[in-house]
XYZ file of C-alpha atoms in Angstrom:
646
model
C -49.264 73.005 83.667
C -53.098 73.513 83.871
C -55.511 73.499 80.864
C -56.032 77.197 81.306
C -52.216 78.246 81.520
C -50.972 80.038 78.525
C -48.295 78.452 76.567
C -44.620 79.479 77.267
C -43.960 81.120 73.728
C -47.352 83.251 74.508
C -45.714 84.426 77.820
C -42.305 85.084 76.130
C -43.952 87.261 73.513
C -46.007 89.283 76.342
C -42.739 89.766 78.315
C -41.042 90.958 75.011
C -43.734 93.407 74.360
C -44.021 94.682 77.842
C -40.116 95.018 78.242
C -39.923 96.820 74.919
C -42.645 99.332 76.055
C -40.623 99.970 79.202
C -37.496 100.501 77.515
C -38.982 102.969 75.036
C -40.712 104.779 78.124
C -37.356 105.040 79.869
C -35.459 106.095 76.696
C -33.432 102.953 76.792
C -32.107 101.729 73.498
C -31.033 98.197 72.870
C -27.780 96.559 73.991
C -24.948 97.693 71.884
C -24.035 94.571 69.826
C -20.583 93.200 69.080
C -19.953 94.369 65.304
C -17.940 92.296 62.977
C -16.274 95.101 61.050
C -15.786 92.763 57.972
C -19.462 92.453 57.608
C -20.079 96.149 57.277
C -18.566 95.911 53.625
C -20.660 92.972 52.797
C -23.072 94.339 50.407
C -24.266 93.334 46.918
C -21.778 91.460 44.631
C -22.226 91.685 41.022
C -21.728 88.700 38.533
C -18.178 88.083 37.326
C -16.607 85.618 34.943
C -14.015 83.586 36.713
C -11.089 81.573 35.327
C -11.540 77.660 35.553
C -10.190 75.904 38.641
C -9.090 72.349 39.358
C -9.195 72.130 42.984
C -7.750 69.265 45.104
C -11.221 68.794 46.762
C -14.293 68.809 44.876
C -17.426 71.038 46.062
C -20.836 69.472 45.499
C -24.182 71.321 46.499
C -27.249 69.821 47.572
C -29.917 70.537 45.163
C -33.721 70.652 45.413
C -35.646 69.630 42.279
C -38.735 71.010 43.627
C -39.469 74.146 41.608
C -42.062 73.031 39.153
C -45.929 72.262 39.562
C -46.859 68.469 39.809
C -50.140 66.458 40.437
C -49.384 65.663 43.987
C -48.566 69.160 44.975
C -51.641 70.484 43.174
C -53.647 68.064 45.277
C -52.080 68.531 48.647
C -51.205 72.385 48.550
C -53.326 73.836 45.642
C -53.320 74.215 41.949
C -49.947 75.395 40.812
C -48.112 75.245 43.993
C -44.349 75.122 44.155
C -41.829 76.273 46.658
C -41.953 79.741 45.157
C -45.504 79.973 46.475
C -44.134 80.021 49.991
C -40.781 81.982 49.418
C -42.457 84.960 47.810
C -45.158 85.464 50.841
C -42.535 85.255 53.700
C -42.484 88.129 56.026
C -39.910 89.260 58.810
C -40.412 87.944 62.374
C -38.144 90.430 63.989
C -36.620 93.749 63.466
C -33.627 93.352 60.743
C -34.773 89.852 59.738
C -34.041 89.262 56.078
C -37.081 87.997 54.566
C -38.229 87.352 51.929
C -35.265 86.070 50.000
C -35.805 87.225 46.346
C -33.999 85.514 43.533
C -32.173 87.132 40.760
C -30.364 85.723 37.682
C -33.002 83.083 36.930
C -35.705 84.830 39.018
C -38.736 82.569 40.064
C -37.843 79.800 37.503
C -39.624 76.750 36.410
C -37.471 73.430 36.422
C -39.814 72.084 33.733
C -37.708 74.339 31.428
C -34.379 72.584 30.761
C -32.741 75.899 29.851
C -32.761 76.852 33.448
C -30.882 73.675 34.447
C -28.391 74.259 31.685
C -27.827 77.730 32.908
C -27.619 76.653 36.715
C -24.886 74.057 35.635
C -23.038 77.033 33.691
C -23.236 79.327 36.763
C -22.170 76.863 39.191
C -19.014 75.931 37.108
C -18.052 79.459 36.654
C -18.104 79.635 40.488
C -15.896 76.607 41.140
C -18.733 74.061 41.989
C -17.951 70.627 40.839
C -21.402 69.040 40.979
C -24.880 68.835 42.339
C -26.208 66.316 44.806
C -29.981 66.120 43.875
C -32.541 65.091 46.439
C -34.536 61.854 45.118
C -38.001 61.217 46.306
C -39.051 57.696 46.085
C -42.002 56.214 47.990
C -42.487 52.453 47.153
C -42.521 52.792 43.422
C -43.859 56.436 43.338
C -41.407 58.730 42.435
C -42.083 62.734 43.072
C -40.337 65.621 41.565
C -38.566 63.548 39.154
C -39.285 65.523 35.834
C -36.373 67.842 36.175
C -33.901 64.923 36.709
C -35.383 62.994 33.806
C -34.778 65.881 31.456
C -31.499 66.606 32.996
C -30.565 62.935 32.334
C -31.691 63.157 28.723
C -30.044 66.459 27.848
C -26.115 66.267 27.961
C -26.185 70.202 27.916
C -26.786 70.061 31.597
C -22.997 69.824 31.852
C -22.653 69.072 35.455
C -21.559 65.863 37.569
C -24.113 64.883 39.850
C -25.149 62.297 42.372
C -28.420 61.307 44.222
C -29.506 61.744 48.002
C -32.496 59.427 48.645
C -34.733 61.544 50.909
C -36.287 58.434 52.446
C -38.557 59.989 55.001
C -42.378 60.200 55.080
C -43.616 63.382 53.395
C -45.929 65.245 55.764
C -47.474 68.779 55.953
C -44.883 69.638 58.638
C -41.858 69.363 56.325
C -39.625 67.967 58.993
C -40.059 64.296 58.376
C -42.239 63.619 61.520
C -45.258 61.396 61.187
C -47.860 64.372 61.552
C -50.608 64.522 58.610
C -48.557 62.079 56.326
C -48.904 62.945 52.533
C -47.311 59.791 51.260
C -45.381 57.304 53.445
C -42.415 55.089 52.927
C -43.021 51.377 52.918
C -39.621 49.648 52.970
C -39.315 45.912 51.995
C -36.886 43.683 50.118
C -38.841 43.895 46.965
C -39.023 47.906 47.276
C -35.246 48.068 47.840
C -34.469 46.012 44.837
C -36.979 48.094 42.571
C -35.445 51.316 44.027
C -31.951 50.460 42.954
C -33.173 48.966 39.552
C -34.917 52.470 39.108
C -31.703 54.236 39.699
C -29.652 52.155 37.453
C -30.019 54.713 34.638
C -28.695 57.510 36.706
C -25.804 55.424 37.816
C -24.756 54.512 34.187
C -24.774 58.303 33.119
C -21.305 59.550 32.423
C -22.021 62.510 34.552
C -22.650 60.522 37.528
C -20.119 61.216 40.417
C -18.281 57.954 41.281
C -15.661 57.407 44.118
C -13.169 54.544 43.297
C -15.075 53.647 40.453
C -18.356 53.210 42.357
C -21.515 55.424 41.973
C -22.392 57.414 45.152
C -25.554 57.021 46.615
C -26.443 59.122 49.815
C -29.237 58.193 52.199
C -30.783 60.968 53.995
C -32.117 58.805 57.158
C -30.562 55.509 56.913
C -31.734 54.563 60.428
C -35.397 54.520 59.290
C -34.685 51.605 56.983
C -35.248 48.198 58.804
C -32.060 46.037 58.646
C -30.282 48.869 56.721
C -27.081 46.707 56.655
C -28.781 43.759 55.011
C -30.591 46.470 52.392
C -27.157 47.914 51.600
C -25.797 44.342 50.959
C -28.870 43.753 48.344
C -28.237 47.168 46.932
C -24.696 46.321 46.048
C -25.653 42.852 44.768
C -28.177 44.258 42.486
C -25.746 46.995 41.267
C -23.404 44.208 40.219
C -26.377 42.430 38.404
C -26.936 45.752 36.589
C -23.328 45.656 35.192
C -21.961 48.290 37.799
C -18.815 47.600 39.921
C -20.884 48.121 43.124
C -22.079 51.259 45.318
C -20.440 53.708 47.264
C -22.913 54.280 50.223
C -22.939 57.190 52.338
C -25.187 58.024 55.469
C -26.054 61.710 56.039
C -25.574 62.957 59.431
C -29.178 63.858 60.293
C -31.362 63.185 63.113
C -28.694 61.843 65.354
C -26.938 59.697 62.735
C -23.131 59.637 63.298
C -21.203 56.757 62.282
C -21.865 54.725 59.023
C -20.469 51.445 60.560
C -23.939 50.246 61.914
C -25.361 50.683 58.378
C -22.455 48.912 56.621
C -22.082 52.149 54.675
C -18.679 53.571 53.285
C -18.776 56.964 54.755
C -21.018 59.570 56.327
C -21.730 63.075 55.122
C -22.453 66.051 57.363
C -25.885 67.802 57.017
C -25.786 71.147 58.802
C -27.421 72.617 60.981
C -28.377 69.028 62.021
C -28.413 68.441 65.060
C -30.550 71.403 65.826
C -30.803 71.066 69.417
C -27.152 71.868 70.443
C -27.358 75.543 69.660
C -27.901 78.493 71.888
C -30.948 80.655 72.054
C -30.433 84.033 70.490
C -34.206 85.052 70.639
C -33.486 87.550 73.581
C -31.124 89.494 71.447
C -33.912 90.575 68.760
C -37.162 92.527 68.832
C -39.911 90.441 67.908
C -42.307 92.155 65.438
C -44.604 89.046 64.679
C -46.757 88.448 67.736
C -47.648 85.132 66.625
C -44.005 83.989 66.409
C -43.296 80.677 68.405
C -40.111 79.426 66.517
C -36.526 79.369 67.556
C -33.664 81.940 66.781
C -30.059 80.597 66.713
C -26.844 82.184 65.528
C -25.089 81.245 62.353
C -21.599 81.914 63.853
C -22.473 79.351 66.518
C -23.227 76.567 63.913
C -20.054 77.463 61.990
C -17.958 77.213 64.983
C -19.357 74.103 66.141
C -18.690 72.359 62.947
C -15.129 73.887 62.490
C -14.089 72.935 66.071
C -15.580 69.577 66.128
C -13.232 66.813 66.822
C -11.936 64.412 64.257
C -14.361 61.445 63.869
C -12.842 57.916 63.740
C -14.448 57.150 60.276
C -14.610 58.702 56.956
C -16.841 61.656 56.796
C -17.331 64.260 54.115
C -17.751 67.746 55.533
C -20.443 70.120 54.847
C -21.290 73.825 55.459
C -24.262 75.776 55.002
C -25.351 79.298 53.821
C -27.840 81.107 56.124
C -30.629 78.947 57.306
C -34.142 80.119 58.022
C -37.371 78.247 57.059
C -39.690 81.195 57.639
C -41.030 80.592 54.189
C -42.457 77.378 55.119
C -43.247 77.958 58.881
C -43.851 81.730 59.046
C -44.794 81.510 62.782
C -42.956 78.473 63.964
C -39.678 79.022 61.986
C -36.272 78.006 62.989
C -33.805 80.834 62.187
C -30.202 81.102 62.233
C -29.380 84.660 62.250
C -26.071 86.973 61.646
C -25.095 85.015 58.557
C -22.015 86.584 57.086
C -20.108 85.802 53.780
C -16.997 85.835 55.716
C -17.980 83.290 58.045
C -19.248 80.975 55.286
C -16.078 81.295 53.091
C -14.006 80.389 56.367
C -16.212 77.471 57.181
C -15.762 76.209 53.574
C -12.047 76.913 53.601
C -11.732 74.839 56.791
C -13.543 71.957 55.019
C -11.495 72.205 51.946
C -8.270 72.262 53.893
C -9.170 69.366 56.329
C -10.479 67.341 53.578
C -7.284 67.934 51.480
C -5.141 66.550 54.344
C -7.222 63.834 55.714
C -5.127 60.719 55.533
C -8.214 58.293 55.536
C -9.332 59.742 52.246
C -7.763 58.971 48.958
C -7.936 61.579 46.055
C -11.365 60.144 44.701
C -12.739 60.657 48.238
C -11.763 64.232 48.422
C -15.136 65.712 48.400
C -17.022 68.240 50.291
C -20.769 69.608 50.418
C -22.606 72.776 50.626
C -26.247 73.092 51.990
C -27.380 73.892 49.452
C -27.748 75.342 45.937
C -31.345 76.278 45.800
C -33.136 75.668 49.158
C -34.927 78.866 48.924
C -37.735 77.936 51.510
C -34.939 77.343 53.997
C -33.071 80.542 53.310
C -29.981 78.578 52.306
C -29.003 79.015 48.710
C -25.920 79.529 46.662
C -28.146 81.018 43.791
C -27.911 84.761 43.888
C -30.378 87.100 45.684
C -30.952 90.600 45.925
C -29.223 91.219 49.359
C -25.908 89.596 48.438
C -26.092 89.295 44.786
C -23.561 86.687 43.683
C -21.539 86.893 46.890
C -22.443 83.510 48.066
C -21.093 82.065 44.934
C -18.013 84.362 44.748
C -17.216 83.468 48.455
C -17.453 79.846 47.278
C -15.068 80.371 44.292
C -12.485 82.362 46.393
C -12.279 79.444 48.775
C -11.891 76.927 46.148
C -9.414 78.836 44.027
C -7.120 78.910 47.071
C -6.909 75.140 46.765
C -6.431 74.891 42.869
C -4.145 71.834 42.459
C -2.640 73.240 39.187
C -0.450 75.268 41.439
C 1.146 72.126 42.769
C 0.483 72.957 46.354
C -1.332 69.427 47.460
C -0.804 67.554 50.533
C 2.573 65.837 50.560
C 5.231 64.428 52.783
C 6.302 65.511 56.239
C 8.677 68.221 56.344
C 12.397 67.485 56.468
C 15.516 69.047 57.608
C 18.466 70.007 55.361
C 20.150 72.671 57.311
C 20.660 73.782 60.921
C 18.762 77.076 60.496
C 15.104 77.546 59.290
C 12.459 80.167 58.479
C 8.769 79.487 59.140
C 6.998 81.752 56.885
C 3.165 82.302 56.873
C 1.803 84.094 53.932
C -1.798 85.368 53.565
C -1.690 89.052 51.954
C -0.771 88.604 48.408
C 0.864 92.250 48.325
C 3.537 91.297 51.094
C 4.643 87.924 49.515
C 7.463 89.189 47.217
C 8.845 91.852 49.665
C 9.090 88.858 52.381
C 10.805 86.631 49.983
C 13.307 89.460 49.130
C 13.965 89.837 52.778
C 14.910 86.233 53.128
C 17.064 86.399 49.712
C 18.925 89.154 51.608
C 19.458 87.445 54.874
C 20.582 84.120 53.141
C 21.951 84.792 49.789
C 23.597 81.435 49.755
C 20.148 79.591 50.186
C 21.590 77.759 53.330
C 18.218 77.705 55.107
C 15.274 75.437 55.527
C 12.340 77.674 54.287
C 8.994 76.230 55.690
C 5.841 77.957 54.387
C 2.245 77.981 55.508
C -0.141 79.720 53.175
C -3.749 80.381 52.720
C -3.481 80.319 48.912
C -2.106 77.937 46.410
C -0.995 80.799 44.238
C 1.185 82.101 47.028
C 2.738 78.651 47.554
C 3.526 78.466 43.816
C 5.331 81.870 43.944
C 7.521 80.613 46.700
C 8.376 77.446 44.824
C 9.405 79.598 41.820
C 11.725 81.673 43.937
C 12.839 78.823 46.450
C 12.371 75.505 44.753
C 13.377 73.610 48.083
C 10.841 75.487 50.103
C 8.445 73.040 51.906
C 4.935 74.432 51.567
C 1.611 73.552 53.450
C -1.745 74.920 52.426
C -3.763 76.033 55.495
C -7.142 77.639 56.121
C -7.409 81.335 57.095
C -7.974 80.793 60.751
C -5.972 81.680 63.813
C -4.154 84.362 61.805
C -0.603 83.489 61.849
C -0.753 81.577 65.051
C -2.947 78.273 64.108
C -0.572 78.026 60.928
C 2.394 78.242 63.197
C 1.099 75.580 65.555
C 0.667 73.306 62.341
C 4.140 74.137 61.228
C 5.697 73.764 64.734
C 4.288 70.158 64.982
C 6.213 69.409 61.853
C 9.504 70.850 62.726
C 9.950 70.881 66.611
C 11.981 67.602 66.596
C 14.095 68.044 63.450
C 17.036 69.350 65.446
C 17.378 73.029 64.199
C 19.770 75.269 66.209
C 17.317 78.108 65.588
C 14.271 79.046 63.749
C 12.912 82.480 62.624
C 9.092 82.922 62.574
C 7.781 85.630 60.195
C 4.547 86.297 58.511
C 2.953 88.828 56.113
C 2.049 91.323 58.901
C -0.050 93.816 57.016
C -1.771 96.016 59.569
C -3.967 97.591 56.895
C -6.004 99.355 59.553
C -2.790 101.363 60.474
C -1.232 104.071 58.431
C 2.185 102.962 59.603
C 1.709 99.171 58.602
C 4.599 99.076 56.203
C 6.850 100.634 58.824
C 5.656 98.413 61.707
C 6.578 95.251 59.555
C 10.039 96.492 58.637
C 10.484 97.446 62.257
C 9.868 93.625 63.246
C 11.955 92.191 60.066
C 15.085 94.242 60.111
C 16.429 93.152 63.466
C 15.711 89.528 62.514
C 16.486 89.221 58.728
C 17.967 92.507 57.906
C 21.171 91.353 56.512
C 23.778 88.362 56.550
C 25.389 89.845 59.643
C 22.049 90.346 61.388
C 21.406 86.502 61.046
C 24.834 85.511 61.933
C 24.850 87.565 64.918
C 21.502 85.882 66.245
C 22.899 82.519 65.455
C 26.286 83.146 67.395
C 24.149 83.933 70.385
C 22.085 80.629 70.220
C 25.439 78.597 69.670
C 27.073 80.436 72.698
C 24.102 80.275 75.073
C 22.414 76.985 75.075
C 19.725 78.439 77.430
C 18.798 81.310 75.080
C 15.175 80.358 73.948
C 14.003 83.558 72.099
C 15.400 86.683 70.485
C 12.646 89.187 69.976
C 13.074 92.714 68.100
C 13.924 95.161 70.980
C 11.010 97.671 70.644
C 8.479 94.877 70.404
C 9.268 92.945 73.716
C 6.979 95.035 75.899
C 5.689 94.561 79.424
C 2.651 92.287 80.065
C 0.165 93.954 82.316
C -3.414 93.102 83.230
C -4.529 96.168 81.056
C -3.172 94.913 77.805
C -4.361 91.396 78.606
C -7.635 92.335 80.029
C -9.622 91.056 76.808
C -7.755 87.857 76.954
C -7.961 86.732 80.666
C -10.551 83.882 79.858
C -8.389 82.551 77.018
C -5.155 82.892 79.141
C -6.791 80.773 81.875
C -7.874 78.187 79.227
C -4.193 77.952 77.966
C -2.991 77.623 81.378
C -5.344 74.507 81.794
C -4.244 73.093 78.577
C -0.514 73.464 79.035
C 0.059 73.715 82.835
C 1.968 76.987 82.369
C 0.535 80.255 84.041
C 0.672 83.520 82.403
C 3.794 85.373 83.898
C 2.834 88.882 83.484
C 6.307 89.657 82.481
C 6.610 90.458 78.781
C 5.167 89.583 75.413
C 6.438 89.548 71.832
C 4.293 91.822 70.014
C 3.803 91.167 66.248
C 4.922 87.597 66.861
C 8.077 87.627 64.866
C 11.039 86.431 66.484
C 14.066 83.982 66.523
C 13.387 80.887 68.787
C 14.867 77.638 69.803
C 12.499 74.853 68.841
C 12.717 73.182 72.334
C 11.578 76.310 74.095
C 7.954 76.221 72.579
C 6.889 72.638 73.296
C 3.615 73.698 75.108
C 2.380 74.544 71.506
C 1.929 70.682 71.000
C -0.899 70.689 73.339
C -2.979 72.787 71.069
C -5.142 71.482 68.215
C -6.848 73.268 65.330
C -10.290 72.560 67.003
C -9.169 74.916 69.795
C -9.350 77.984 67.347
C -12.468 79.891 66.635
C -13.214 81.511 63.210
C -11.704 84.817 62.482
C -14.086 87.816 63.783
C -12.588 90.853 62.124
C -9.900 92.568 64.140
C -11.563 92.207 67.467
C -9.050 91.189 70.483
C -9.858 88.545 72.959
C -9.301 85.347 70.899
C -7.261 82.189 71.623
C -4.917 83.637 69.012
C -4.163 86.640 70.897
C -3.833 84.726 74.168
C -1.247 82.361 72.338
C 0.822 85.364 71.300
C 0.972 86.428 74.972
C 2.008 83.226 76.125
C 5.071 82.628 73.921
C 7.702 84.146 76.435
C 6.028 82.543 79.376
C 6.048 79.074 77.792
C 9.870 79.708 76.872
C 10.790 80.478 80.470
C 8.674 77.623 81.775
C 10.679 75.307 79.678
C 13.835 76.694 81.290
C 15.203 79.017 78.647
C 15.796 82.914 78.490
C 14.305 85.500 76.240
C 16.220 88.244 75.234
C 16.130 91.141 72.486
C 18.112 91.663 69.231
């Protein structure tokens, strides 16, 4: 590029302005966006007092102790500067851009006042958050932003477990750790490493400090910047022993291309979304830029959530993390990185996924079942659990709702693999609370002698506890609210497919709240399957008499499959063909996905993994879940079985 050529971003802005003027001149509006109907109801959430919870996975939030003036900030940014100085002056960069973020509850607080930290701890506990992970700023013996941490350490009224993350990069004016205009630099050495751990000893010995397997947890933000980090970790552990501690539990944040903790000799890794930034698609063409000087990047929040949820399991211990909206316009107005289209629903599903996977991870013991949220109060990055004017306490309530579903006091915790006791089984998925008891009533009616294996997947521990009250022998698994009833069924099928049942009935809490006939629709599915003892016996007789019978579907719900009713799902049907080797037959489909089946007929389900399923996006058709629903009968026939009606 010649010296006189304009930068790419300037050309982009010029193109956007010209295109906007042409559209207006021609009377052409913006493209119609795909709307998530659930988000239309996401307004302001008022504060509420929540009952205490004791989740099987503990949630910690990253916490920035910056919101107070101190001498270095005065020198580098101006007298009295804090992060609030940037937050309050942020402006939108495009039409519909949510800026500035305005805090409520504590307002523009000052962390020199310990009462603010006491209230933050109370608020976090009320919404199911277990602890804070404070960023710690150490630069070769110089400590910054430590006054709030020192007063927290001295005041037990800040009643909140905590751990520390060493933000061990150079501090520069760019706020991204790059070596441009360095304000204070790191100087790593053996002597500095020992001084660092000795300084932290007072924190590690506090009763509130988070311990795993009895060891204080220390997270390092950029472990790859420390020369010979494995040796440094060994020095730290030895020094911890000399301080009277049992050792250290060292964790590497997955930032700036860090993945496995093994090269560092650490015990685990912890995710740090939205890192890595570069993998996300560009969404800038979807918005109308209103700031002519904008040269930043615009990505999509759903893309980040989906990437993390669908990430394959890693062959090492990793604590999962999710984020709120992320937008550093307050720090870099014209060059900001923005993740648009945040929704409380998307955040809650991401957190629910992290809780569920962590609860079932066989590599973690109970002490290690932690998950993180970015962040409690990163206001200048637009990522904060603390309430704001737009969503109010919605971020916190979404957190509580996900955590409450994993309350260990209900007794629904990861356990042993499912076992077979009878020849017949029911696989039941419970999501909608108001349908739980009616479904259990239906099963009671169909099996009054209790001679059936009841396998339950549920999105809420309370539902599982209700099942156990009525069916003590039921085998229950807690699942996330993703893939509707299909992903939970895949997980259940993986448990039971080889147990040798004659036949299994798949049912779920089909609510269809968007339809006025939802109740009648559900009963229309259930009656031919579990309507009475005679109904069940008739179905089982057919399976005994015909060893090639694979599925029995309620008559009105086995409908012809056409290109028209599959049109939204063609791409995912092709994907399933690639995964399973079975083409879509365009014969019929089991609408409502409730049916009797012989376990062997659905073995292609075993090729599917949780990572294959996207987050829920309202009631929109065209997901892998809908494609799986359409493939059930094709899979049964491909396995050599027949499909009939009941």
